[in-house]
Amino acid sequence: MDTKKRKLITLDEFTIQETRKFPHATGELSSLLRDIALACKIINKQVNKAGLVDILGKHGATNVQGEEQMKLDIFANETLINVLQNSAECAGIASEENDDFVAFDDVFSFNSKYVVLFDPLDGSSNIDVNASIGTIFSIYRRVSPMGAPCTAEDFLQPGNKLMAAGYVIYGSSTMLVYATKIGVNGFTLESSIGEFCLSHPNLKCPEKGRIYSVNQGNTCKYDQGVKDFLNYCMDKNGKDDGEPLSLRYIGSMVADLHRTLIKGGIFFYPADQKNKSGKLRLQYECNPMALIMEAAGGIADFGAGRILDIIPTELHQRTPIYIGSKELVSKSLSFVAENSIA
Ligand code: P6P
């Protein structure tokens, strides 16, 4: 049946159709997205039954961030590494859960074009309370020579060099959202056929939004500019409808960003006097989300410039982030720039 007539278009069919738009495209990126989707389907099965099997709870170790590792964190990390090691398209990976990058050491991988960075299960502190969590991934074309193992420089590229980026949200439904520079598309897992199917074509972030998303409990630690912006959000004056904005904060970046992408508004995790670079990581949380948000017509800034233009110096470095609808993020930056400590 002609896919143009069929209602359900799978992720593979969609990426192959997209590839055909570029005569020189080889389909390798499509194949890599398929591999990432496979890993996330395997993770999804465990996340969905987490309450029934002995996979909840703490793993009893901490990761490079000093964060307590959950059993599901480890499962998700190992699943992504195993699937990508068997992918013909991936030369190596970097993960929130691993101290350093992993260069796959087989000849196939030496000749693979891409490297993948990921947060295997973001928001994992929410696992035991059944709040939405997710996998976030970034895909770069390697800069190191082919025919040899990938190197550290492959993983320290700025976000403006991203080939693609995306996330899978394990929520009321399981969705994969990915972006290239030309657009953002969302796919919902149809478990009866085990395929991610196109459900949100050409996603755009609303230019305006009435939701702000921040851990407001940290207000005492924020710079004056951030405090002034928070007061703006809570003040009914200066609003089109004479009402203050609504606060929504799940504490799971994928869930908070997915809502911001769909409904508009702003998500922000500022720096503060104690954490000069904020909490969220550049290479596998903020950059992928920034590519998605910019491709959807939104803004992603660190308070003094585009997230995607930051030149990484360390694999696990952090950055402040203000991301979402053009209007509200621009408004936040007018406060932050005015009162920045720097
Ligand atoms: P806080 C989860 O641990 C995470 O890395 C992101 O998913 C989330 O946005 C953030 O931290 C929540 O941090 O300090 O508000 O608990």
mmCIF file of C-alpha atoms and ligand atoms in Angstrom:
data_model
loop_
_atom_site.group_PDB
_atom_site.id
_atom_site.type_symbol
_atom_site.label_atom_id
_atom_site.label_comp_id
_atom_site.label_asym_id
_atom_site.label_seq_id
_atom_site.Cartn_x
_atom_site.Cartn_y
_atom_site.Cartn_z
ATOM 1 C CA MET A 1 0.000 0.000 0.000
ATOM 2 C CA ASP A 2 1.354 3.439 -0.893
ATOM 3 C CA THR A 3 2.626 5.043 2.337
ATOM 4 C CA LYS A 4 1.097 8.311 1.106
ATOM 5 C CA LYS A 5 -2.388 6.793 1.548
ATOM 6 C CA ARG A 6 -1.719 4.773 4.735
ATOM 7 C CA LYS A 7 -2.479 6.699 7.956
ATOM 8 C CA LEU A 8 0.332 5.146 10.026
ATOM 9 C CA ILE A 9 3.833 6.161 8.940
ATOM 10 C CA THR A 10 6.575 4.522 10.983
ATOM 11 C CA LEU A 11 9.771 6.263 12.090
ATOM 12 C CA ASP A 12 11.781 4.194 9.609
ATOM 13 C CA GLU A 13 9.462 5.084 6.691
ATOM 14 C CA PHE A 14 9.539 8.741 7.673
ATOM 15 C CA THR A 15 13.331 8.972 7.972
ATOM 16 C CA ILE A 16 13.765 7.139 4.658
ATOM 17 C CA GLN A 17 11.323 9.570 2.992
ATOM 18 C CA GLU A 18 13.304 12.459 4.522
ATOM 19 C CA THR A 19 16.571 10.944 3.278
ATOM 20 C CA ARG A 20 15.210 10.849 -0.274
ATOM 21 C CA LYS A 21 14.896 14.657 -0.150
ATOM 22 C CA PHE A 22 18.723 14.872 -0.043
ATOM 23 C CA PRO A 23 20.319 13.198 -3.103
ATOM 24 C CA HIS A 24 23.657 12.711 -1.352
ATOM 25 C CA ALA A 25 22.177 11.277 1.852
ATOM 26 C CA THR A 26 23.206 7.670 2.427
ATOM 27 C CA GLY A 27 20.572 6.582 4.959
ATOM 28 C CA GLU A 28 23.187 6.112 7.705
ATOM 29 C CA LEU A 29 21.539 8.690 9.967
ATOM 30 C CA SER A 30 18.164 6.962 9.465
ATOM 31 C CA SER A 31 19.772 3.679 10.425
ATOM 32 C CA LEU A 32 21.296 5.236 13.562
ATOM 33 C CA LEU A 33 17.931 6.713 14.592
ATOM 34 C CA ARG A 34 16.424 3.243 14.145
ATOM 35 C CA ASP A 35 19.049 1.813 16.492
ATOM 36 C CA ILE A 36 18.397 4.483 19.133
ATOM 37 C CA ALA A 37 14.643 3.867 18.820
ATOM 38 C CA LEU A 38 15.227 0.122 19.327
ATOM 39 C CA ALA A 39 17.212 0.755 22.513
ATOM 40 C CA CYS A 40 14.466 3.046 23.830
ATOM 41 C CA LYS A 41 11.767 0.443 23.082
ATOM 42 C CA ILE A 42 13.731 -2.034 25.193
ATOM 43 C CA ILE A 43 14.105 0.569 27.969
ATOM 44 C CA ASN A 44 10.402 1.406 27.705
ATOM 45 C CA LYS A 45 9.442 -2.195 28.473
ATOM 46 C CA GLN A 46 11.411 -2.109 31.725
ATOM 47 C CA VAL A 47 10.188 1.370 32.679
ATOM 48 C CA ASN A 48 6.572 0.287 32.131
ATOM 49 C CA LYS A 49 6.841 -2.697 34.463
ATOM 50 C CA ALA A 50 9.307 -1.120 36.903
ATOM 51 C CA GLY A 51 6.861 -1.526 39.765
ATOM 52 C CA LEU A 52 6.538 -5.271 39.186
ATOM 53 C CA VAL A 53 10.120 -6.433 38.883
ATOM 54 C CA ASP A 54 13.149 -5.864 41.046
ATOM 55 C CA ILE A 55 14.420 -2.981 38.973
ATOM 56 C CA LEU A 56 13.225 -0.089 41.059
ATOM 57 C CA GLY A 57 15.302 1.570 43.677
ATOM 58 C CA LYS A 58 18.901 2.440 44.115
ATOM 59 C CA HIS A 59 21.752 0.610 42.414
ATOM 60 C CA GLY A 60 23.994 1.321 45.362
ATOM 61 C CA ALA A 61 26.579 3.332 43.418
ATOM 62 C CA THR A 62 27.015 6.942 42.327
ATOM 63 C CA ASN A 63 27.827 8.275 38.851
ATOM 64 C CA VAL A 64 30.430 10.794 37.777
ATOM 65 C CA GLN A 65 28.006 13.529 38.784
ATOM 66 C CA GLY A 66 27.998 12.168 42.334
ATOM 67 C CA GLU A 67 24.334 11.255 41.860
ATOM 68 C CA GLU A 68 22.896 8.025 43.309
ATOM 69 C CA GLN A 69 22.426 5.579 40.381
ATOM 70 C CA MET A 70 19.048 3.867 40.128
ATOM 71 C CA LYS A 71 18.850 0.284 38.806
ATOM 72 C CA LEU A 72 16.874 1.527 35.790
ATOM 73 C CA ASP A 73 19.601 4.128 35.079
ATOM 74 C CA ILE A 74 22.136 1.337 34.758
ATOM 75 C CA PHE A 75 19.816 -0.835 32.656
ATOM 76 C CA ALA A 76 19.074 2.050 30.279
ATOM 77 C CA ASN A 77 22.750 2.959 29.984
ATOM 78 C CA GLU A 78 23.852 -0.596 29.255
ATOM 79 C CA THR A 79 21.034 -1.079 26.742
ATOM 80 C CA LEU A 80 22.000 2.012 24.748
ATOM 81 C CA ILE A 81 25.690 1.082 24.769
ATOM 82 C CA ASN A 82 25.005 -2.508 23.666
ATOM 83 C CA VAL A 83 22.644 -1.518 20.844
ATOM 84 C CA LEU A 84 24.922 1.266 19.587
ATOM 85 C CA GLN A 85 28.002 -0.963 19.754
ATOM 86 C CA ASN A 86 26.189 -3.272 17.301
ATOM 87 C CA SER A 87 25.112 -0.381 15.118
ATOM 88 C CA ALA A 88 27.006 -0.005 11.855
ATOM 89 C CA GLU A 89 26.744 3.783 12.193
ATOM 90 C CA CYS A 90 28.167 4.583 15.645
ATOM 91 C CA ALA A 91 31.896 4.951 16.380
ATOM 92 C CA GLY A 92 31.422 5.568 20.090
ATOM 93 C CA ILE A 93 29.317 7.077 22.849
ATOM 94 C CA ALA A 94 29.429 9.393 25.845
ATOM 95 C CA SER A 95 26.915 9.059 28.654
ATOM 96 C CA GLU A 96 25.905 10.911 31.791
ATOM 97 C CA GLU A 97 26.530 7.606 33.580
ATOM 98 C CA ASN A 98 30.108 7.122 32.318
ATOM 99 C CA ASP A 99 33.132 9.091 33.517
ATOM 100 C CA ASP A 100 34.651 9.224 30.012
ATOM 101 C CA PHE A 101 33.596 8.581 26.417
ATOM 102 C CA VAL A 102 33.655 5.016 25.049
ATOM 103 C CA ALA A 103 35.403 4.456 21.688
ATOM 104 C CA PHE A 104 34.077 1.185 20.254
ATOM 105 C CA ASP A 105 37.092 -0.930 19.343
ATOM 106 C CA ASP A 106 35.945 -2.994 16.367
ATOM 107 C CA VAL A 107 36.790 -2.328 12.718
ATOM 108 C CA PHE A 108 33.126 -1.657 11.859
ATOM 109 C CA SER A 109 33.006 1.136 14.434
ATOM 110 C CA PHE A 110 36.354 2.572 13.278
ATOM 111 C CA ASN A 111 34.607 3.216 9.949
ATOM 112 C CA SER A 112 31.348 4.543 11.410
ATOM 113 C CA LYS A 113 30.473 8.156 10.712
ATOM 114 C CA TYR A 114 28.671 9.254 13.907
ATOM 115 C CA VAL A 115 29.085 9.496 17.666
ATOM 116 C CA VAL A 116 26.164 9.583 20.107
ATOM 117 C CA LEU A 117 25.947 11.296 23.509
ATOM 118 C CA PHE A 118 23.051 10.559 25.826
ATOM 119 C CA ASP A 119 21.449 10.872 29.210
ATOM 120 C CA PRO A 120 20.050 7.344 29.328
ATOM 121 C CA LEU A 121 17.289 7.972 31.850
ATOM 122 C CA ASP A 122 16.856 11.645 32.695
ATOM 123 C CA GLY A 123 14.750 12.481 35.721
ATOM 124 C CA SER A 124 15.441 9.077 37.233
ATOM 125 C CA SER A 125 14.829 10.386 40.758
ATOM 126 C CA ASN A 126 11.156 10.360 39.675
ATOM 127 C CA ILE A 127 11.169 6.634 38.800
ATOM 128 C CA ASP A 128 9.866 5.465 42.174
ATOM 129 C CA VAL A 129 7.011 7.981 42.107
ATOM 130 C CA ASN A 130 5.956 7.086 38.551
ATOM 131 C CA ALA A 131 6.460 10.562 37.079
ATOM 132 C CA SER A 132 7.460 10.817 33.403
ATOM 133 C CA ILE A 133 11.156 10.272 32.672
ATOM 134 C CA GLY A 134 13.117 10.146 29.449
ATOM 135 C CA THR A 135 16.162 9.405 27.327
ATOM 136 C CA ILE A 136 17.929 12.370 25.682
ATOM 137 C CA PHE A 137 20.382 11.940 22.792
ATOM 138 C CA SER A 138 22.717 14.002 20.586
ATOM 139 C CA ILE A 139 24.193 12.835 17.283
ATOM 140 C CA TYR A 140 27.388 14.366 15.851
ATOM 141 C CA ARG A 141 29.314 13.460 12.716
ATOM 142 C CA ARG A 142 32.788 12.523 14.001
ATOM 143 C CA VAL A 143 35.654 14.953 13.307
ATOM 144 C CA SER A 144 38.396 12.367 13.960
ATOM 145 C CA PRO A 145 39.793 10.405 10.981
ATOM 146 C CA MET A 146 37.796 7.379 9.809
ATOM 147 C CA GLY A 147 39.431 3.970 10.048
ATOM 148 C CA ALA A 148 40.536 4.543 13.635
ATOM 149 C CA PRO A 149 38.821 4.809 17.047
ATOM 150 C CA CYS A 150 36.858 7.997 17.732
ATOM 151 C CA THR A 151 38.554 10.540 20.004
ATOM 152 C CA ALA A 152 37.647 13.048 22.732
ATOM 153 C CA GLU A 153 37.304 15.898 20.226
ATOM 154 C CA ASP A 154 34.366 14.073 18.606
ATOM 155 C CA PHE A 155 32.430 14.575 21.855
ATOM 156 C CA LEU A 156 33.411 18.200 22.513
ATOM 157 C CA GLN A 157 31.754 19.747 19.467
ATOM 158 C CA PRO A 158 29.419 22.710 19.948
ATOM 159 C CA GLY A 159 25.682 22.166 19.603
ATOM 160 C CA ASN A 160 25.621 24.114 16.324
ATOM 161 C CA LYS A 161 27.430 21.109 14.782
ATOM 162 C CA LEU A 162 24.706 18.638 15.796
ATOM 163 C CA MET A 163 23.442 16.413 12.964
ATOM 164 C CA ALA A 164 20.337 15.450 14.935
ATOM 165 C CA ALA A 165 19.085 15.325 18.517
ATOM 166 C CA GLY A 166 16.033 14.040 20.296
ATOM 167 C CA TYR A 167 14.411 12.474 23.313
ATOM 168 C CA VAL A 168 12.077 9.658 24.207
ATOM 169 C CA ILE A 169 9.566 10.462 26.945
ATOM 170 C CA TYR A 170 8.244 7.486 28.912
ATOM 171 C CA GLY A 171 4.951 9.044 29.975
ATOM 172 C CA SER A 172 1.216 8.421 29.577
ATOM 173 C CA SER A 173 2.329 7.389 26.103
ATOM 174 C CA THR A 174 5.865 6.751 24.916
ATOM 175 C CA MET A 175 6.966 9.332 22.373
ATOM 176 C CA LEU A 176 10.139 9.882 20.393
ATOM 177 C CA VAL A 177 10.777 13.477 19.314
ATOM 178 C CA TYR A 178 13.759 14.261 17.123
ATOM 179 C CA ALA A 179 15.095 17.280 15.288
ATOM 180 C CA THR A 180 17.465 17.993 12.484
ATOM 181 C CA LYS A 181 18.193 21.583 11.515
ATOM 182 C CA ILE A 182 15.184 21.504 9.179
ATOM 183 C CA GLY A 183 12.479 20.535 11.630
ATOM 184 C CA VAL A 184 11.062 18.610 14.569
ATOM 185 C CA ASN A 185 8.796 15.578 14.360
ATOM 186 C CA GLY A 186 7.123 13.465 17.055
ATOM 187 C CA PHE A 187 6.372 9.740 16.952
ATOM 188 C CA THR A 188 4.165 7.796 19.354
ATOM 189 C CA LEU A 189 4.922 4.169 20.177
ATOM 190 C CA GLU A 190 2.179 1.901 18.816
ATOM 191 C CA SER A 191 2.977 -1.080 21.036
ATOM 192 C CA SER A 192 0.706 -3.484 19.120
ATOM 193 C CA ILE A 193 3.163 -3.320 16.206
ATOM 194 C CA GLY A 194 6.222 -2.206 18.211
ATOM 195 C CA GLU A 195 6.776 0.841 16.017
ATOM 196 C CA PHE A 196 7.115 4.577 16.668
ATOM 197 C CA CYS A 197 4.517 6.127 14.342
ATOM 198 C CA LEU A 198 4.337 9.745 13.171
ATOM 199 C CA SER A 199 1.879 11.537 15.448
ATOM 200 C CA HIS A 200 3.203 15.124 15.692
ATOM 201 C CA PRO A 201 4.547 16.202 12.268
ATOM 202 C CA ASN A 202 6.470 19.473 11.979
ATOM 203 C CA LEU A 203 6.232 20.412 15.676
ATOM 204 C CA LYS A 204 6.395 24.153 16.427
ATOM 205 C CA CYS A 205 6.809 25.770 19.846
ATOM 206 C CA PRO A 206 4.050 28.415 20.327
ATOM 207 C CA GLU A 207 5.559 31.917 20.094
ATOM 208 C CA LYS A 208 3.751 32.903 23.312
ATOM 209 C CA GLY A 209 3.134 30.813 26.401
ATOM 210 C CA ARG A 210 1.567 31.217 29.829
ATOM 211 C CA ILE A 211 3.569 28.572 31.733
ATOM 212 C CA TYR A 212 6.875 29.090 33.516
ATOM 213 C CA SER A 213 8.802 26.053 34.735
ATOM 214 C CA VAL A 214 11.538 26.413 37.372
ATOM 215 C CA ASN A 215 12.427 25.004 40.777
ATOM 216 C CA GLN A 216 11.067 28.076 42.563
ATOM 217 C CA GLY A 217 12.313 26.647 45.865
ATOM 218 C CA ASN A 218 15.791 27.775 44.801
ATOM 219 C CA THR A 219 14.748 31.464 44.539
ATOM 220 C CA CYS A 220 16.837 32.503 47.563
ATOM 221 C CA LYS A 221 19.960 31.321 45.699
ATOM 222 C CA TYR A 222 19.226 33.125 42.417
ATOM 223 C CA ASP A 223 20.763 36.384 41.175
ATOM 224 C CA GLN A 224 18.623 39.501 41.405
ATOM 225 C CA GLY A 225 17.803 39.404 37.681
ATOM 226 C CA VAL A 226 16.275 35.931 37.988
ATOM 227 C CA LYS A 227 14.332 37.017 41.075
ATOM 228 C CA ASP A 228 12.994 40.026 39.141
ATOM 229 C CA PHE A 229 11.896 37.753 36.280
ATOM 230 C CA LEU A 230 10.153 35.432 38.749
ATOM 231 C CA ASN A 231 8.299 38.430 40.187
ATOM 232 C CA TYR A 232 7.274 39.340 36.618
ATOM 233 C CA CYS A 233 5.886 35.812 36.117
ATOM 234 C CA MET A 234 3.891 36.006 39.356
ATOM 235 C CA ASP A 235 2.564 39.526 38.704
ATOM 236 C CA LYS A 236 -0.758 39.976 36.879
ATOM 237 C CA ASN A 237 0.289 43.452 35.693
ATOM 238 C CA GLY A 238 1.765 43.625 32.205
ATOM 239 C CA LYS A 239 -0.053 40.469 31.074
ATOM 240 C CA ASP A 240 -2.442 40.425 28.085
ATOM 241 C CA ASP A 241 -5.195 38.753 30.154
ATOM 242 C CA GLY A 242 -4.392 40.486 33.469
ATOM 243 C CA GLU A 243 -3.521 37.150 35.077
ATOM 244 C CA PRO A 244 -0.153 35.917 36.460
ATOM 245 C CA LEU A 245 1.535 33.040 34.607
ATOM 246 C CA SER A 246 1.071 29.416 35.708
ATOM 247 C CA LEU A 247 3.907 27.467 37.335
ATOM 248 C CA ARG A 248 4.390 23.840 36.259
ATOM 249 C CA TYR A 249 7.506 21.930 37.399
ATOM 250 C CA ILE A 250 7.875 18.139 37.292
ATOM 251 C CA GLY A 251 11.591 18.009 38.058
ATOM 252 C CA SER A 252 12.178 15.825 34.998
ATOM 253 C CA MET A 253 13.755 17.849 32.183
ATOM 254 C CA VAL A 254 12.301 15.715 29.377
ATOM 255 C CA ALA A 255 8.770 16.059 30.781
ATOM 256 C CA ASP A 256 9.102 19.796 31.471
ATOM 257 C CA LEU A 257 10.647 20.448 28.037
ATOM 258 C CA HIS A 258 8.084 18.312 26.192
ATOM 259 C CA ARG A 259 5.252 20.316 27.769
ATOM 260 C CA THR A 260 7.060 23.569 26.916
ATOM 261 C CA LEU A 261 7.520 22.443 23.286
ATOM 262 C CA ILE A 262 3.853 21.514 22.920
ATOM 263 C CA LYS A 263 2.128 24.220 25.005
ATOM 264 C CA GLY A 264 4.712 27.012 24.955
ATOM 265 C CA GLY A 265 6.150 28.929 27.907
ATOM 266 C CA ILE A 266 9.621 28.834 29.449
ATOM 267 C CA PHE A 267 11.718 26.257 31.263
ATOM 268 C CA PHE A 268 14.753 27.641 33.060
ATOM 269 C CA TYR A 269 17.449 26.285 35.343
ATOM 270 C CA PRO A 270 19.574 29.346 36.204
ATOM 271 C CA ALA A 271 23.041 29.570 37.666
ATOM 272 C CA ASP A 272 23.161 30.636 41.280
ATOM 273 C CA GLN A 273 25.797 31.883 43.700
ATOM 274 C CA LYS A 274 26.704 28.259 44.614
ATOM 275 C CA ASN A 275 26.391 26.645 41.156
ATOM 276 C CA LYS A 276 27.933 29.217 38.808
ATOM 277 C CA SER A 277 27.134 27.009 35.783
ATOM 278 C CA GLY A 278 23.721 25.807 36.893
ATOM 279 C CA LYS A 279 22.921 22.096 37.173
ATOM 280 C CA LEU A 280 22.007 20.792 33.725
ATOM 281 C CA ARG A 281 24.665 19.305 31.439
ATOM 282 C CA LEU A 282 25.519 20.901 28.150
ATOM 283 C CA GLN A 283 26.371 17.973 25.886
ATOM 284 C CA TYR A 284 23.537 15.544 26.551
ATOM 285 C CA GLU A 285 20.748 17.609 28.111
ATOM 286 C CA CYS A 286 20.895 21.284 27.071
ATOM 287 C CA ASN A 287 22.356 21.060 23.555
ATOM 288 C CA PRO A 288 19.924 18.393 22.286
ATOM 289 C CA MET A 289 16.979 20.274 23.789
ATOM 290 C CA ALA A 290 18.295 23.537 22.317
ATOM 291 C CA LEU A 291 18.484 22.070 18.800
ATOM 292 C CA ILE A 292 14.920 20.799 19.138
ATOM 293 C CA MET A 293 13.578 24.076 20.518
ATOM 294 C CA GLU A 294 15.322 26.271 17.932
ATOM 295 C CA ALA A 295 14.217 23.983 15.075
ATOM 296 C CA ALA A 296 10.661 24.359 16.468
ATOM 297 C CA GLY A 297 10.928 28.177 16.381
ATOM 298 C CA GLY A 298 11.813 28.720 20.040
ATOM 299 C CA ILE A 299 14.875 30.106 21.816
ATOM 300 C CA ALA A 300 17.551 28.348 23.917
ATOM 301 C CA ASP A 301 19.984 30.639 25.739
ATOM 302 C CA PHE A 302 22.376 30.434 28.687
ATOM 303 C CA GLY A 303 21.722 34.022 29.772
ATOM 304 C CA ALA A 304 24.310 35.645 27.533
ATOM 305 C CA GLY A 305 24.106 33.777 24.240
ATOM 306 C CA ARG A 306 22.857 30.704 22.362
ATOM 307 C CA ILE A 307 23.310 27.365 24.096
ATOM 308 C CA LEU A 308 24.262 25.886 20.695
ATOM 309 C CA ASP A 309 27.211 28.298 20.347
ATOM 310 C CA ILE A 310 28.924 27.299 23.618
ATOM 311 C CA ILE A 311 32.318 25.731 22.876
ATOM 312 C CA PRO A 312 32.523 22.703 25.212
ATOM 313 C CA THR A 313 35.731 22.209 27.210
ATOM 314 C CA GLU A 314 34.656 19.281 29.387
ATOM 315 C CA LEU A 315 32.404 16.329 28.613
ATOM 316 C CA HIS A 316 30.172 16.762 31.678
ATOM 317 C CA GLN A 317 30.185 20.532 31.886
ATOM 318 C CA ARG A 318 27.002 22.273 32.992
ATOM 319 C CA THR A 319 25.259 25.432 31.769
ATOM 320 C CA PRO A 320 22.430 27.677 32.850
ATOM 321 C CA ILE A 321 19.465 27.348 30.474
ATOM 322 C CA TYR A 322 16.493 29.537 29.505
ATOM 323 C CA ILE A 323 14.492 27.703 26.822
ATOM 324 C CA GLY A 324 11.054 27.846 25.208
ATOM 325 C CA SER A 325 8.745 30.361 23.538
ATOM 326 C CA LYS A 326 10.425 33.277 21.830
ATOM 327 C CA GLU A 327 8.400 35.943 23.696
ATOM 328 C CA LEU A 328 8.820 34.619 27.237
ATOM 329 C CA VAL A 329 12.487 33.599 26.903
ATOM 330 C CA SER A 330 13.310 37.029 25.436
ATOM 331 C CA LYS A 331 11.498 38.608 28.396
ATOM 332 C CA SER A 332 13.535 36.496 30.864
ATOM 333 C CA LEU A 333 16.796 37.493 29.171
ATOM 334 C CA SER A 334 15.913 41.177 29.492
ATOM 335 C CA PHE A 335 15.865 40.714 33.282
ATOM 336 C CA VAL A 336 18.837 38.357 33.542
ATOM 337 C CA ALA A 337 21.118 40.520 31.347
ATOM 338 C CA GLU A 338 20.165 43.649 33.290
ATOM 339 C CA ASN A 339 21.123 42.195 36.692
ATOM 340 C CA SER A 340 23.709 39.558 35.922
ATOM 341 C CA ILE A 341 26.396 39.168 38.611
ATOM 342 C CA ALA A 342 29.096 38.789 35.925
HETATM 343 P P1 P6P B 1 16.069 19.941 40.744
HETATM 344 C C1 P6P B 1 16.781 15.408 37.028
HETATM 345 O O1 P6P B 1 17.625 15.008 38.081
HETATM 346 C C2 P6P B 1 17.407 16.625 36.372
HETATM 347 O O2 P6P B 1 18.685 16.324 35.907
HETATM 348 C C3 P6P B 1 16.513 17.136 35.259
HETATM 349 O O3 P6P B 1 15.821 16.122 34.628
HETATM 350 C C4 P6P B 1 15.591 18.107 35.970
HETATM 351 O O4 P6P B 1 15.151 19.149 35.131
HETATM 352 C C5 P6P B 1 16.477 18.648 37.088
HETATM 353 O O5 P6P B 1 17.497 17.675 37.329
HETATM 354 C C6 P6P B 1 15.709 18.874 38.361
HETATM 355 O O6 P6P B 1 16.611 19.450 39.298
HETATM 356 O O7 P6P B 1 17.272 20.621 41.367
HETATM 357 O O8 P6P B 1 14.946 20.914 40.496
HETATM 358 O O9 P6P B 1 15.621 18.693 41.461
#
